């Protein structure tokens, strides 16, 4: 079976001014599409049944050794971007609510402290990678991963992820990754994060 690029649930300009239209269009139709294409090449001839890409990433050791790194890179690239697009919406909720908010306050002290931790995880990732809020063995944590590595491959469930590859922000923010990380909160869809949290608990 072949994996496919998912549709965005909004237009390329919907997240302006936080993320500009040109960045969104290139990021989705070129970068993400390329991960999907390369993933499909990497799994050619393998029988993965009807596994979702998330299931594949949880069990990378089922992939033959000579294909494993390619599946890790491009499969991670596919899954991470699907999660990323779904984590945003125009004028997203400004803060988590309900059970998620309580759990985050218990884990991080406050929403403000969580945001600082998450921004630091993104800023301090050397080179390319992701900042994450994950549920790891029942515990909420802020982590970062290099390249397109998915937290799923380390046994954690990603609840929210921000892409800190330069392709995600360079046209508008150039070298100012920190400004992008701060601005990004305005488009986070906390309703979706709460749904992921409820499903993962
Ligand atoms: Mn990206």
Short mmCIF file of C-alpha atoms and ligand atoms in Angstrom, two decimals:
data_model
loop_
_atom_site.label_atom_id
_atom_site.label_comp_id
_atom_site.label_asym_id
_atom_site.label_seq_id
_atom_site.Cartn_x
_atom_site.Cartn_y
_atom_site.Cartn_z
CA UNK A 1 0.00 0.00 0.00
CA UNK A 2 1.13 3.53 -0.68
CA UNK A 3 0.86 6.47 1.66
CA UNK A 4 -0.71 9.70 0.45
CA UNK A 5 -0.35 13.38 1.19
CA UNK A 6 -3.27 14.50 3.31
CA UNK A 7 -5.28 17.61 2.49
CA UNK A 8 -4.86 20.60 4.74
CA UNK A 9 -8.06 21.44 6.58
CA UNK A 10 -7.58 25.13 5.64
CA UNK A 11 -6.17 27.25 2.84
CA UNK A 12 -2.48 28.06 2.44
CA UNK A 13 -3.04 31.64 3.58
CA UNK A 14 -5.24 30.74 6.56
CA UNK A 15 -2.46 30.94 9.14
CA UNK A 16 -1.23 34.38 8.10
CA UNK A 17 0.36 36.42 9.52
CA UNK A 18 1.98 33.76 11.73
CA UNK A 19 2.91 31.51 8.79
CA UNK A 20 2.90 33.07 5.33
CA UNK A 21 1.11 31.56 2.36
CA UNK A 22 4.25 30.84 0.34
CA UNK A 23 5.86 28.93 3.20
CA UNK A 24 2.70 26.88 3.72
CA UNK A 25 2.37 26.04 0.05
CA UNK A 26 6.01 24.97 -0.34
CA UNK A 27 6.01 23.16 2.96
CA UNK A 28 2.89 21.12 2.23
CA UNK A 29 2.94 20.61 -1.54
CA UNK A 30 6.72 20.20 -1.95
CA UNK A 31 8.42 19.23 1.32
CA UNK A 32 5.70 17.01 2.74
CA UNK A 33 4.92 15.54 -0.67
CA UNK A 34 8.60 14.61 -1.05
CA UNK A 35 8.58 12.75 2.28
CA UNK A 36 5.54 10.82 1.11
CA UNK A 37 7.13 10.00 -2.26
CA UNK A 38 10.40 8.87 -0.69
CA UNK A 39 8.57 6.86 1.96
CA UNK A 40 6.68 5.01 -0.76
CA UNK A 41 9.96 4.28 -2.56
CA UNK A 42 11.53 3.06 0.68
CA UNK A 43 8.74 0.56 1.36
CA UNK A 44 8.39 -0.69 -2.21
CA UNK A 45 7.97 -4.44 -2.17
CA UNK A 46 7.54 -4.70 1.62
CA UNK A 47 4.36 -6.18 3.02
CA UNK A 48 3.26 -3.78 5.75
CA UNK A 49 -0.38 -4.83 5.56
CA UNK A 50 -2.67 -1.94 6.32
CA UNK A 51 -0.46 -0.38 8.99
CA UNK A 52 -0.75 3.34 9.47
CA UNK A 53 2.48 5.25 9.27
CA UNK A 54 2.23 5.73 13.04
CA UNK A 55 2.16 1.96 13.54
CA UNK A 56 5.14 1.56 11.26
CA UNK A 57 7.13 4.13 13.24
CA UNK A 58 6.31 2.40 16.54
CA UNK A 59 7.82 -0.78 15.17
CA UNK A 60 10.76 0.30 13.06
CA UNK A 61 12.60 -2.92 13.86
CA UNK A 62 10.12 -4.79 11.63
CA UNK A 63 11.63 -2.91 8.65
CA UNK A 64 14.60 -4.61 6.96
CA UNK A 65 17.85 -3.04 8.09
CA UNK A 66 18.76 -1.71 4.66
CA UNK A 67 15.49 0.30 4.46
CA UNK A 68 15.08 1.24 8.12
CA UNK A 69 16.85 4.61 8.05
CA UNK A 70 14.92 5.70 4.96
CA UNK A 71 11.61 4.73 6.59
CA UNK A 72 12.64 6.49 9.79
CA UNK A 73 13.46 9.68 7.86
CA UNK A 74 10.66 9.81 5.31
CA UNK A 75 8.02 7.97 7.34
CA UNK A 76 8.81 10.28 10.25
CA UNK A 77 8.64 13.20 7.85
CA UNK A 78 5.17 12.10 6.73
CA UNK A 79 3.72 11.42 10.19
CA UNK A 80 5.26 14.50 11.79
CA UNK A 81 3.83 16.78 9.13
CA UNK A 82 0.35 15.22 9.31
CA UNK A 83 0.38 15.90 13.05
CA UNK A 84 1.76 19.41 12.48
CA UNK A 85 -0.95 20.47 9.99
CA UNK A 86 -3.65 19.11 12.26
CA UNK A 87 -2.16 20.90 15.26
CA UNK A 88 -2.90 24.30 13.77
CA UNK A 89 -5.96 26.27 12.82
CA UNK A 90 -6.65 29.90 12.06
CA UNK A 91 -7.15 31.70 15.35
CA UNK A 92 -6.71 28.47 17.32
CA UNK A 93 -7.72 28.32 20.97
CA UNK A 94 -5.31 30.43 22.97
CA UNK A 95 -4.70 27.96 25.78
CA UNK A 96 -5.47 24.38 26.78
CA UNK A 97 -8.60 23.80 28.83
CA UNK A 98 -10.11 21.11 31.04
CA UNK A 99 -8.20 17.97 31.92
CA UNK A 100 -5.31 18.77 29.63
CA UNK A 101 -4.82 22.17 31.26
CA UNK A 102 -4.85 20.59 34.73
CA UNK A 103 -2.37 17.90 33.71
CA UNK A 104 -0.06 20.45 32.08
CA UNK A 105 -0.12 22.69 35.15
CA UNK A 106 0.73 19.68 37.31
CA UNK A 107 3.60 18.67 35.02
CA UNK A 108 5.10 22.06 34.19
CA UNK A 109 3.88 24.48 36.88
CA UNK A 110 1.92 26.75 34.56
CA UNK A 111 1.05 27.27 30.91
CA UNK A 112 3.62 30.07 30.71
CA UNK A 113 6.34 27.75 32.02
CA UNK A 114 5.32 25.07 29.55
CA UNK A 115 5.59 27.54 26.67
CA UNK A 116 9.08 28.59 27.76
CA UNK A 117 10.21 24.95 27.99
CA UNK A 118 8.77 24.18 24.56
CA UNK A 119 10.33 27.26 22.95
CA UNK A 120 13.68 26.35 24.52
CA UNK A 121 13.38 22.80 23.19
CA UNK A 122 12.87 24.22 19.70
CA UNK A 123 15.54 26.92 19.95
CA UNK A 124 18.21 24.63 21.34
CA UNK A 125 17.72 21.86 18.78
CA UNK A 126 20.94 22.15 16.78
CA UNK A 127 20.24 21.91 13.08
CA UNK A 128 16.90 20.49 12.02
CA UNK A 129 14.27 18.78 14.08
CA UNK A 130 11.12 19.14 16.15
CA UNK A 131 9.92 20.39 19.53
CA UNK A 132 7.29 18.19 21.16
CA UNK A 133 4.79 17.86 23.94
CA UNK A 134 4.53 14.11 24.47
CA UNK A 135 2.89 11.63 26.78
CA UNK A 136 5.64 9.23 27.79
CA UNK A 137 4.60 6.32 30.00
CA UNK A 138 1.77 8.41 31.41
CA UNK A 139 3.90 11.49 31.97
CA UNK A 140 3.66 14.77 30.09
CA UNK A 141 7.08 15.88 28.87
CA UNK A 142 8.63 18.47 26.58
CA UNK A 143 11.31 16.99 24.33
CA UNK A 144 12.92 17.59 20.97
CA UNK A 145 13.97 15.15 18.28
CA UNK A 146 16.57 15.55 15.53
CA UNK A 147 15.83 15.33 11.81
CA UNK A 148 12.42 13.69 11.24
CA UNK A 149 12.63 11.28 14.17
CA UNK A 150 9.19 10.61 15.64
CA UNK A 151 8.62 10.28 19.40
CA UNK A 152 6.58 7.19 18.46
CA UNK A 153 9.80 5.33 17.71
CA UNK A 154 10.88 5.93 21.33
CA UNK A 155 7.58 4.73 22.74
CA UNK A 156 6.09 8.17 23.46
CA UNK A 157 2.87 9.64 22.08
CA UNK A 158 3.26 13.04 20.39
CA UNK A 159 0.49 15.44 21.44
CA UNK A 160 1.85 18.62 19.86
CA UNK A 161 4.83 19.24 17.61
CA UNK A 162 6.44 22.25 16.04
CA UNK A 163 8.69 21.94 13.02
CA UNK A 164 11.98 23.79 13.51
CA UNK A 165 13.51 22.91 10.16
CA UNK A 166 14.45 26.16 8.40
CA UNK A 167 11.97 25.34 5.60
CA UNK A 168 9.19 25.89 8.17
CA UNK A 169 10.02 29.52 8.87
CA UNK A 170 12.92 30.91 6.85
CA UNK A 171 11.01 32.96 4.24
CA UNK A 172 9.33 35.06 6.91
CA UNK A 173 11.56 34.76 9.98
CA UNK A 174 14.96 34.11 8.36
CA UNK A 175 17.38 33.25 11.20
CA UNK A 176 14.92 34.23 13.96
CA UNK A 177 13.75 30.78 14.97
CA UNK A 178 12.85 32.07 18.44
CA UNK A 179 10.42 34.63 16.99
CA UNK A 180 8.74 31.91 14.96
CA UNK A 181 8.40 29.69 18.03
CA UNK A 182 6.79 32.52 19.99
CA UNK A 183 4.43 33.58 17.19
CA UNK A 184 3.34 29.99 16.57
CA UNK A 185 1.25 29.82 19.76
CA UNK A 186 -1.35 32.00 18.02
CA UNK A 187 -2.27 29.20 15.61
CA UNK A 188 -2.11 26.13 17.85
CA UNK A 189 -5.31 24.10 17.91
CA UNK A 190 -5.54 23.11 21.59
CA UNK A 191 -8.80 21.24 20.99
CA UNK A 192 -6.92 18.72 18.87
CA UNK A 193 -4.14 18.43 21.46
CA UNK A 194 -6.78 17.73 24.14
CA UNK A 195 -8.30 15.00 21.95
CA UNK A 196 -4.89 13.37 21.48
CA UNK A 197 -4.28 13.56 25.23
CA UNK A 198 -7.64 11.95 26.01
CA UNK A 199 -6.96 9.15 23.51
CA UNK A 200 -3.42 8.50 24.75
CA UNK A 201 -4.08 8.44 28.51
MN1 LIG B 1 8.72 20.49 7.63
#
